[in-house]
Amino acid sequence: MISRDYQMRRWENVGDAHLTGFELSYRHDLPFLPAWLEKMQAWVNYTHLAVGGSNTEEFVGFTPDVLSVGLNYIRPRFALRLNGAYQGETKVSLDYNPDTSARLRYPPETYTYLGDYTKYGMTAEYAVSKRFVLFTNWDNVFAKDRYYYRRGPDTPDNIAKSRRYVNPSTIMMGVKGRF
C-alpha cells in the first residue's frame, strides 16, 4: 500500500544569493631530502566559499572551507601517498517548515549542520611486474565519527548535537592487472 503522507520538494536558486570565493593550490618537490627520498613531493589545496545576497540564510548544501594536504613518494616500482582532508561545517537543511508539523518542533531559522571533520588516508602500490600491481588503500585511518547538529538562534551548545554518524576506518587490498 502506498502512503499518501509525503512531500515533494523542488529546489530552485531564487532571489539574489551568490557564491564568491577562491582556491589555492601548491605542489612542490622536496629535493633537499636525502637521495633515497628525492622523489618525495608535498601538496596542499584550499578552497573557501562565501554566500552573499539578501537570502543567504536559505542557501544550504555547500561547504565553505575545504583543505587537502598530502605527501607523495613515487619510485619506479613503488608509490606511497599520505593525505589529510579537512571539511568545514556545512549547513545541510532548514528544519523549520511552516507547512508541516515541523513548525511545532523547531523554531524558525533552525538548521541542521554537518560538523567540521578531518580525516587521513594512505595509498600504497607495488609493481611486481609491468602487468601485475599489489595495492592497499586505507581510508579514515583514525576512524573519526561525524556529527550532525541542529541549531536555531537560541540553541545552547550542550544540546545542539543531534546525531552521530559512525565513520569506520576501511582498508582495501587487492591486485591490479593488465591482460
JSON list of C-alpha atoms in Angstrom, two decimals:
[
{"chain": "A", "resi": 1, "resn": "MET", "atom": "CA", "xyz": [0.00, 0.00, 0.00]},
{"chain": "A", "resi": 2, "resn": "ILE", "atom": "CA", "xyz": [1.33, 3.44, -0.91]},
{"chain": "A", "resi": 3, "resn": "SER", "atom": "CA", "xyz": [1.23, 6.06, 1.80]},
{"chain": "A", "resi": 4, "resn": "ARG", "atom": "CA", "xyz": [-0.28, 9.44, 0.95]},
{"chain": "A", "resi": 5, "resn": "ASP", "atom": "CA", "xyz": [1.64, 11.19, 3.72]},
{"chain": "A", "resi": 6, "resn": "TYR", "atom": "CA", "xyz": [4.54, 12.57, 1.70]},
{"chain": "A", "resi": 7, "resn": "GLN", "atom": "CA", "xyz": [6.00, 15.83, 0.47]},
{"chain": "A", "resi": 8, "resn": "MET", "atom": "CA", "xyz": [7.57, 16.67, -2.84]},
{"chain": "A", "resi": 9, "resn": "ARG", "atom": "CA", "xyz": [10.23, 19.35, -2.89]},
{"chain": "A", "resi": 10, "resn": "ARG", "atom": "CA", "xyz": [11.98, 21.04, -5.74]},
{"chain": "A", "resi": 11, "resn": "TRP", "atom": "CA", "xyz": [14.98, 23.26, -5.07]},
{"chain": "A", "resi": 12, "resn": "GLU", "atom": "CA", "xyz": [15.50, 26.43, -7.04]},
{"chain": "A", "resi": 13, "resn": "ASN", "atom": "CA", "xyz": [18.02, 29.20, -6.67]},
{"chain": "A", "resi": 14, "resn": "VAL", "atom": "CA", "xyz": [15.72, 32.19, -6.32]},
{"chain": "A", "resi": 15, "resn": "GLY", "atom": "CA", "xyz": [16.46, 35.62, -5.01]},
{"chain": "A", "resi": 16, "resn": "ASP", "atom": "CA", "xyz": [19.88, 37.14, -5.21]},
{"chain": "A", "resi": 17, "resn": "ALA", "atom": "CA", "xyz": [22.08, 34.61, -3.36]},
{"chain": "A", "resi": 18, "resn": "HIS", "atom": "CA", "xyz": [25.52, 34.19, -4.89]},
{"chain": "A", "resi": 19, "resn": "LEU", "atom": "CA", "xyz": [28.77, 32.39, -4.08]},
{"chain": "A", "resi": 20, "resn": "THR", "atom": "CA", "xyz": [32.17, 34.02, -4.08]},
{"chain": "A", "resi": 21, "resn": "GLY", "atom": "CA", "xyz": [35.46, 32.51, -3.07]},
{"chain": "A", "resi": 22, "resn": "PHE", "atom": "CA", "xyz": [38.91, 31.42, -4.03]},
{"chain": "A", "resi": 23, "resn": "GLU", "atom": "CA", "xyz": [41.06, 28.33, -4.41]},
{"chain": "A", "resi": 24, "resn": "LEU", "atom": "CA", "xyz": [44.77, 28.00, -3.68]},
{"chain": "A", "resi": 25, "resn": "SER", "atom": "CA", "xyz": [46.82, 25.03, -4.78]},
{"chain": "A", "resi": 26, "resn": "TYR", "atom": "CA", "xyz": [50.54, 24.32, -4.43]},
{"chain": "A", "resi": 27, "resn": "ARG", "atom": "CA", "xyz": [52.70, 21.30, -5.23]},
{"chain": "A", "resi": 28, "resn": "HIS", "atom": "CA", "xyz": [56.43, 21.11, -4.59]},
{"chain": "A", "resi": 29, "resn": "ASP", "atom": "CA", "xyz": [59.19, 18.53, -4.93]},
{"chain": "A", "resi": 30, "resn": "LEU", "atom": "CA", "xyz": [61.40, 18.16, -1.85]},
{"chain": "A", "resi": 31, "resn": "PRO", "atom": "CA", "xyz": [64.93, 17.95, -3.33]},
{"chain": "A", "resi": 32, "resn": "PHE", "atom": "CA", "xyz": [66.64, 18.87, -0.03]},
{"chain": "A", "resi": 33, "resn": "LEU", "atom": "CA", "xyz": [65.85, 15.43, 1.46]},
{"chain": "A", "resi": 34, "resn": "PRO", "atom": "CA", "xyz": [68.35, 12.52, 1.37]},
{"chain": "A", "resi": 35, "resn": "ALA", "atom": "CA", "xyz": [68.85, 10.82, -2.00]},
{"chain": "A", "resi": 36, "resn": "TRP", "atom": "CA", "xyz": [66.57, 7.87, -1.22]},
{"chain": "A", "resi": 37, "resn": "LEU", "atom": "CA", "xyz": [63.71, 10.36, -0.63]},
{"chain": "A", "resi": 38, "resn": "GLU", "atom": "CA", "xyz": [64.45, 12.52, -3.70]},
{"chain": "A", "resi": 39, "resn": "LYS", "atom": "CA", "xyz": [61.11, 11.68, -5.34]},
{"chain": "A", "resi": 40, "resn": "MET", "atom": "CA", "xyz": [59.11, 13.00, -2.35]},
{"chain": "A", "resi": 41, "resn": "GLN", "atom": "CA", "xyz": [56.52, 15.64, -3.19]},
{"chain": "A", "resi": 42, "resn": "ALA", "atom": "CA", "xyz": [54.26, 17.74, -0.93]},
{"chain": "A", "resi": 43, "resn": "TRP", "atom": "CA", "xyz": [50.98, 19.34, -1.97]},
{"chain": "A", "resi": 44, "resn": "VAL", "atom": "CA", "xyz": [48.21, 21.44, -0.48]},
{"chain": "A", "resi": 45, "resn": "ASN", "atom": "CA", "xyz": [44.86, 22.66, -1.81]},
{"chain": "A", "resi": 46, "resn": "TYR", "atom": "CA", "xyz": [42.47, 25.07, -0.06]},
{"chain": "A", "resi": 47, "resn": "THR", "atom": "CA", "xyz": [39.05, 26.29, -1.18]},
{"chain": "A", "resi": 48, "resn": "HIS", "atom": "CA", "xyz": [36.97, 28.95, 0.56]},
{"chain": "A", "resi": 49, "resn": "LEU", "atom": "CA", "xyz": [33.42, 29.90, -0.47]},
{"chain": "A", "resi": 50, "resn": "ALA", "atom": "CA", "xyz": [31.13, 32.56, 0.96]},
{"chain": "A", "resi": 51, "resn": "VAL", "atom": "CA", "xyz": [27.47, 33.11, 0.20]},
{"chain": "A", "resi": 52, "resn": "GLY", "atom": "CA", "xyz": [26.13, 36.63, -0.21]},
{"chain": "A", "resi": 53, "resn": "GLY", "atom": "CA", "xyz": [22.86, 38.35, -1.03]},
{"chain": "A", "resi": 54, "resn": "SER", "atom": "CA", "xyz": [19.63, 39.06, 0.81]},
{"chain": "A", "resi": 55, "resn": "ASN", "atom": "CA", "xyz": [18.51, 35.40, 1.18]},
{"chain": "A", "resi": 56, "resn": "THR", "atom": "CA", "xyz": [21.80, 33.89, 2.37]},
{"chain": "A", "resi": 57, "resn": "GLU", "atom": "CA", "xyz": [20.11, 32.12, 5.31]},
{"chain": "A", "resi": 58, "resn": "GLU", "atom": "CA", "xyz": [18.15, 29.97, 2.88]},
{"chain": "A", "resi": 59, "resn": "PHE", "atom": "CA", "xyz": [21.25, 28.84, 0.99]},
{"chain": "A", "resi": 60, "resn": "VAL", "atom": "CA", "xyz": [22.19, 25.30, 2.11]},
{"chain": "A", "resi": 61, "resn": "GLY", "atom": "CA", "xyz": [24.26, 22.35, 0.92]},
{"chain": "A", "resi": 62, "resn": "PHE", "atom": "CA", "xyz": [27.72, 23.75, 0.25]},
{"chain": "A", "resi": 63, "resn": "THR", "atom": "CA", "xyz": [30.88, 23.50, 2.31]},
{"chain": "A", "resi": 64, "resn": "PRO", "atom": "CA", "xyz": [32.54, 26.87, 2.90]},
{"chain": "A", "resi": 65, "resn": "ASP", "atom": "CA", "xyz": [36.06, 25.58, 3.70]},
{"chain": "A", "resi": 66, "resn": "VAL", "atom": "CA", "xyz": [37.92, 22.55, 2.32]},
{"chain": "A", "resi": 67, "resn": "LEU", "atom": "CA", "xyz": [41.62, 21.85, 2.88]},
{"chain": "A", "resi": 68, "resn": "SER", "atom": "CA", "xyz": [43.56, 18.88, 1.48]},
{"chain": "A", "resi": 69, "resn": "VAL", "atom": "CA", "xyz": [47.24, 18.13, 2.13]},
{"chain": "A", "resi": 70, "resn": "GLY", "atom": "CA", "xyz": [49.49, 15.26, 1.22]},
{"chain": "A", "resi": 71, "resn": "LEU", "atom": "CA", "xyz": [52.87, 13.70, 0.66]},
{"chain": "A", "resi": 72, "resn": "ASN", "atom": "CA", "xyz": [53.68, 11.53, -2.35]},
{"chain": "A", "resi": 73, "resn": "TYR", "atom": "CA", "xyz": [56.68, 9.21, -2.57]},
{"chain": "A", "resi": 74, "resn": "ILE", "atom": "CA", "xyz": [56.99, 7.80, -6.09]},
{"chain": "A", "resi": 75, "resn": "ARG", "atom": "CA", "xyz": [59.66, 5.34, -7.21]},
{"chain": "A", "resi": 76, "resn": "PRO", "atom": "CA", "xyz": [59.75, 3.22, -10.39]},
{"chain": "A", "resi": 77, "resn": "ARG", "atom": "CA", "xyz": [58.06, 0.19, -8.78]},
{"chain": "A", "resi": 78, "resn": "PHE", "atom": "CA", "xyz": [56.64, 1.64, -5.57]},
{"chain": "A", "resi": 79, "resn": "ALA", "atom": "CA", "xyz": [54.31, 4.53, -4.70]},
{"chain": "A", "resi": 80, "resn": "LEU", "atom": "CA", "xyz": [53.16, 5.76, -1.29]},
{"chain": "A", "resi": 81, "resn": "ARG", "atom": "CA", "xyz": [50.65, 8.58, -0.85]},
{"chain": "A", "resi": 82, "resn": "LEU", "atom": "CA", "xyz": [49.67, 10.04, 2.53]},
{"chain": "A", "resi": 83, "resn": "ASN", "atom": "CA", "xyz": [46.85, 12.55, 2.65]},
{"chain": "A", "resi": 84, "resn": "GLY", "atom": "CA", "xyz": [44.68, 14.54, 5.02]},
{"chain": "A", "resi": 85, "resn": "ALA", "atom": "CA", "xyz": [41.44, 16.35, 4.34]},
{"chain": "A", "resi": 86, "resn": "TYR", "atom": "CA", "xyz": [39.54, 18.95, 6.36]},
{"chain": "A", "resi": 87, "resn": "GLN", "atom": "CA", "xyz": [35.95, 19.89, 5.61]},
{"chain": "A", "resi": 88, "resn": "GLY", "atom": "CA", "xyz": [34.42, 22.86, 7.41]},
{"chain": "A", "resi": 89, "resn": "GLU", "atom": "CA", "xyz": [30.97, 22.86, 8.94]},
{"chain": "A", "resi": 90, "resn": "THR", "atom": "CA", "xyz": [28.26, 22.52, 6.28]},
{"chain": "A", "resi": 91, "resn": "LYS", "atom": "CA", "xyz": [24.70, 23.84, 6.57]},
{"chain": "A", "resi": 92, "resn": "VAL", "atom": "CA", "xyz": [22.66, 20.86, 5.37]},
{"chain": "A", "resi": 93, "resn": "SER", "atom": "CA", "xyz": [19.00, 21.78, 5.66]},
{"chain": "A", "resi": 94, "resn": "LEU", "atom": "CA", "xyz": [16.39, 24.10, 7.10]},
{"chain": "A", "resi": 95, "resn": "ASP", "atom": "CA", "xyz": [14.42, 22.13, 9.71]},
{"chain": "A", "resi": 96, "resn": "TYR", "atom": "CA", "xyz": [11.61, 24.62, 10.25]},
{"chain": "A", "resi": 97, "resn": "ASN", "atom": "CA", "xyz": [8.80, 24.28, 7.74]},
{"chain": "A", "resi": 98, "resn": "PRO", "atom": "CA", "xyz": [5.66, 26.36, 8.39]},
{"chain": "A", "resi": 99, "resn": "ASP", "atom": "CA", "xyz": [3.55, 23.99, 6.25]},
{"chain": "A", "resi": 100, "resn": "THR", "atom": "CA", "xyz": [4.20, 20.84, 8.33]},
{"chain": "A", "resi": 101, "resn": "SER", "atom": "CA", "xyz": [4.26, 19.66, 11.92]},
{"chain": "A", "resi": 102, "resn": "ALA", "atom": "CA", "xyz": [7.97, 20.62, 11.99]},
{"chain": "A", "resi": 103, "resn": "ARG", "atom": "CA", "xyz": [6.84, 24.16, 12.79]},
{"chain": "A", "resi": 104, "resn": "LEU", "atom": "CA", "xyz": [5.75, 22.85, 16.21]},
{"chain": "A", "resi": 105, "resn": "ARG", "atom": "CA", "xyz": [9.08, 21.13, 16.97]},
{"chain": "A", "resi": 106, "resn": "TYR", "atom": "CA", "xyz": [11.59, 23.66, 15.68]},
{"chain": "A", "resi": 107, "resn": "PRO", "atom": "CA", "xyz": [11.58, 27.44, 15.88]},
{"chain": "A", "resi": 108, "resn": "PRO", "atom": "CA", "xyz": [12.14, 29.47, 12.69]},
{"chain": "A", "resi": 109, "resn": "GLU", "atom": "CA", "xyz": [15.75, 29.67, 11.49]},
{"chain": "A", "resi": 110, "resn": "THR", "atom": "CA", "xyz": [16.59, 26.18, 12.84]},
{"chain": "A", "resi": 111, "resn": "TYR", "atom": "CA", "xyz": [19.05, 24.35, 10.59]},
{"chain": "A", "resi": 112, "resn": "THR", "atom": "CA", "xyz": [20.85, 21.01, 10.55]},
{"chain": "A", "resi": 113, "resn": "TYR", "atom": "CA", "xyz": [24.64, 21.25, 10.12]},
{"chain": "A", "resi": 114, "resn": "LEU", "atom": "CA", "xyz": [27.23, 18.59, 9.39]},
{"chain": "A", "resi": 115, "resn": "GLY", "atom": "CA", "xyz": [30.09, 19.35, 11.77]},
{"chain": "A", "resi": 116, "resn": "ASP", "atom": "CA", "xyz": [33.61, 20.06, 10.62]},
{"chain": "A", "resi": 117, "resn": "TYR", "atom": "CA", "xyz": [35.68, 16.99, 10.02]},
{"chain": "A", "resi": 118, "resn": "THR", "atom": "CA", "xyz": [39.27, 15.90, 9.43]},
{"chain": "A", "resi": 119, "resn": "LYS", "atom": "CA", "xyz": [40.32, 12.51, 8.08]},
{"chain": "A", "resi": 120, "resn": "TYR", "atom": "CA", "xyz": [43.56, 10.91, 6.97]},
{"chain": "A", "resi": 121, "resn": "GLY", "atom": "CA", "xyz": [44.34, 8.24, 4.43]},
{"chain": "A", "resi": 122, "resn": "MET", "atom": "CA", "xyz": [47.11, 6.25, 2.81]},
{"chain": "A", "resi": 123, "resn": "THR", "atom": "CA", "xyz": [47.57, 4.51, -0.53]},
{"chain": "A", "resi": 124, "resn": "ALA", "atom": "CA", "xyz": [50.45, 2.19, -1.39]},
{"chain": "A", "resi": 125, "resn": "GLU", "atom": "CA", "xyz": [51.25, 0.34, -4.62]},
{"chain": "A", "resi": 126, "resn": "TYR", "atom": "CA", "xyz": [53.98, -2.11, -5.53]},
{"chain": "A", "resi": 127, "resn": "ALA", "atom": "CA", "xyz": [54.52, -3.23, -9.15]},
{"chain": "A", "resi": 128, "resn": "VAL", "atom": "CA", "xyz": [55.53, -6.88, -9.15]},
{"chain": "A", "resi": 129, "resn": "SER", "atom": "CA", "xyz": [55.79, -6.66, -12.96]},
{"chain": "A", "resi": 130, "resn": "LYS", "atom": "CA", "xyz": [54.54, -4.37, -15.74]},
{"chain": "A", "resi": 131, "resn": "ARG", "atom": "CA", "xyz": [51.20, -6.17, -15.70]},
{"chain": "A", "resi": 132, "resn": "PHE", "atom": "CA", "xyz": [50.77, -7.03, -12.02]},
{"chain": "A", "resi": 133, "resn": "VAL", "atom": "CA", "xyz": [50.41, -4.45, -9.16]},
{"chain": "A", "resi": 134, "resn": "LEU", "atom": "CA", "xyz": [49.60, -5.01, -5.49]},
{"chain": "A", "resi": 135, "resn": "PHE", "atom": "CA", "xyz": [47.79, -2.15, -3.74]},
{"chain": "A", "resi": 136, "resn": "THR", "atom": "CA", "xyz": [46.43, -1.06, -0.37]},
{"chain": "A", "resi": 137, "resn": "ASN", "atom": "CA", "xyz": [44.07, 1.83, 0.38]},
{"chain": "A", "resi": 138, "resn": "TRP", "atom": "CA", "xyz": [43.47, 2.85, 3.98]},
{"chain": "A", "resi": 139, "resn": "ASP", "atom": "CA", "xyz": [40.74, 5.45, 4.39]},
{"chain": "A", "resi": 140, "resn": "ASN", "atom": "CA", "xyz": [39.84, 7.35, 7.59]},
{"chain": "A", "resi": 141, "resn": "VAL", "atom": "CA", "xyz": [42.87, 5.98, 9.43]},
{"chain": "A", "resi": 142, "resn": "PHE", "atom": "CA", "xyz": [41.74, 7.20, 12.87]},
{"chain": "A", "resi": 143, "resn": "ALA", "atom": "CA", "xyz": [38.06, 6.22, 12.37]},
{"chain": "A", "resi": 144, "resn": "LYS", "atom": "CA", "xyz": [36.78, 9.61, 13.47]},
{"chain": "A", "resi": 145, "resn": "ASP", "atom": "CA", "xyz": [32.98, 9.83, 13.66]},
{"chain": "A", "resi": 146, "resn": "ARG", "atom": "CA", "xyz": [30.96, 12.68, 12.14]},
{"chain": "A", "resi": 147, "resn": "TYR", "atom": "CA", "xyz": [28.29, 14.67, 13.93]},
{"chain": "A", "resi": 148, "resn": "TYR", "atom": "CA", "xyz": [25.14, 16.44, 12.82]},
{"chain": "A", "resi": 149, "resn": "TYR", "atom": "CA", "xyz": [23.98, 19.45, 14.78]},
{"chain": "A", "resi": 150, "resn": "ARG", "atom": "CA", "xyz": [20.59, 21.12, 14.95]},
{"chain": "A", "resi": 151, "resn": "ARG", "atom": "CA", "xyz": [20.81, 24.79, 15.85]},
{"chain": "A", "resi": 152, "resn": "GLY", "atom": "CA", "xyz": [18.49, 27.73, 15.94]},
{"chain": "A", "resi": 153, "resn": "PRO", "atom": "CA", "xyz": [19.03, 31.31, 17.12]},
{"chain": "A", "resi": 154, "resn": "ASP", "atom": "CA", "xyz": [18.78, 30.39, 20.84]},
{"chain": "A", "resi": 155, "resn": "THR", "atom": "CA", "xyz": [20.06, 26.80, 20.89]},
{"chain": "A", "resi": 156, "resn": "PRO", "atom": "CA", "xyz": [22.52, 26.16, 23.76]},
{"chain": "A", "resi": 157, "resn": "ASP", "atom": "CA", "xyz": [25.74, 24.39, 22.66]},
{"chain": "A", "resi": 158, "resn": "ASN", "atom": "CA", "xyz": [25.21, 21.48, 25.05]},
{"chain": "A", "resi": 159, "resn": "ILE", "atom": "CA", "xyz": [22.03, 20.32, 23.26]},
{"chain": "A", "resi": 160, "resn": "ALA", "atom": "CA", "xyz": [22.95, 21.15, 19.66]},
{"chain": "A", "resi": 161, "resn": "LYS", "atom": "CA", "xyz": [24.35, 17.68, 18.80]},
{"chain": "A", "resi": 162, "resn": "SER", "atom": "CA", "xyz": [21.54, 15.68, 17.28]},
{"chain": "A", "resi": 163, "resn": "ARG", "atom": "CA", "xyz": [23.12, 12.52, 15.83]},
{"chain": "A", "resi": 164, "resn": "ARG", "atom": "CA", "xyz": [26.39, 10.75, 15.29]},
{"chain": "A", "resi": 165, "resn": "TYR", "atom": "CA", "xyz": [27.41, 9.08, 12.06]},
{"chain": "A", "resi": 166, "resn": "VAL", "atom": "CA", "xyz": [29.83, 6.23, 12.73]},
{"chain": "A", "resi": 167, "resn": "ASN", "atom": "CA", "xyz": [32.52, 6.51, 10.08]},
{"chain": "A", "resi": 168, "resn": "PRO", "atom": "CA", "xyz": [34.74, 3.43, 10.29]},
{"chain": "A", "resi": 169, "resn": "SER", "atom": "CA", "xyz": [38.27, 3.07, 9.07]},
{"chain": "A", "resi": 170, "resn": "THR", "atom": "CA", "xyz": [38.40, 0.94, 5.93]},
{"chain": "A", "resi": 171, "resn": "ILE", "atom": "CA", "xyz": [41.28, -0.97, 4.41]},
{"chain": "A", "resi": 172, "resn": "MET", "atom": "CA", "xyz": [41.11, -2.31, 0.88]},
{"chain": "A", "resi": 173, "resn": "MET", "atom": "CA", "xyz": [43.81, -4.57, -0.51]},
{"chain": "A", "resi": 174, "resn": "GLY", "atom": "CA", "xyz": [43.95, -6.01, -3.96]},
{"chain": "A", "resi": 175, "resn": "VAL", "atom": "CA", "xyz": [45.62, -6.78, -7.20]},
{"chain": "A", "resi": 176, "resn": "LYS", "atom": "CA", "xyz": [45.55, -4.73, -10.39]},
{"chain": "A", "resi": 177, "resn": "GLY", "atom": "CA", "xyz": [46.45, -6.41, -13.61]},
{"chain": "A", "resi": 178, "resn": "ARG", "atom": "CA", "xyz": [46.61, -5.89, -17.36]},
{"chain": "A", "resi": 179, "resn": "PHE", "atom": "CA", "xyz": [45.97, -8.87, -19.53]}
]
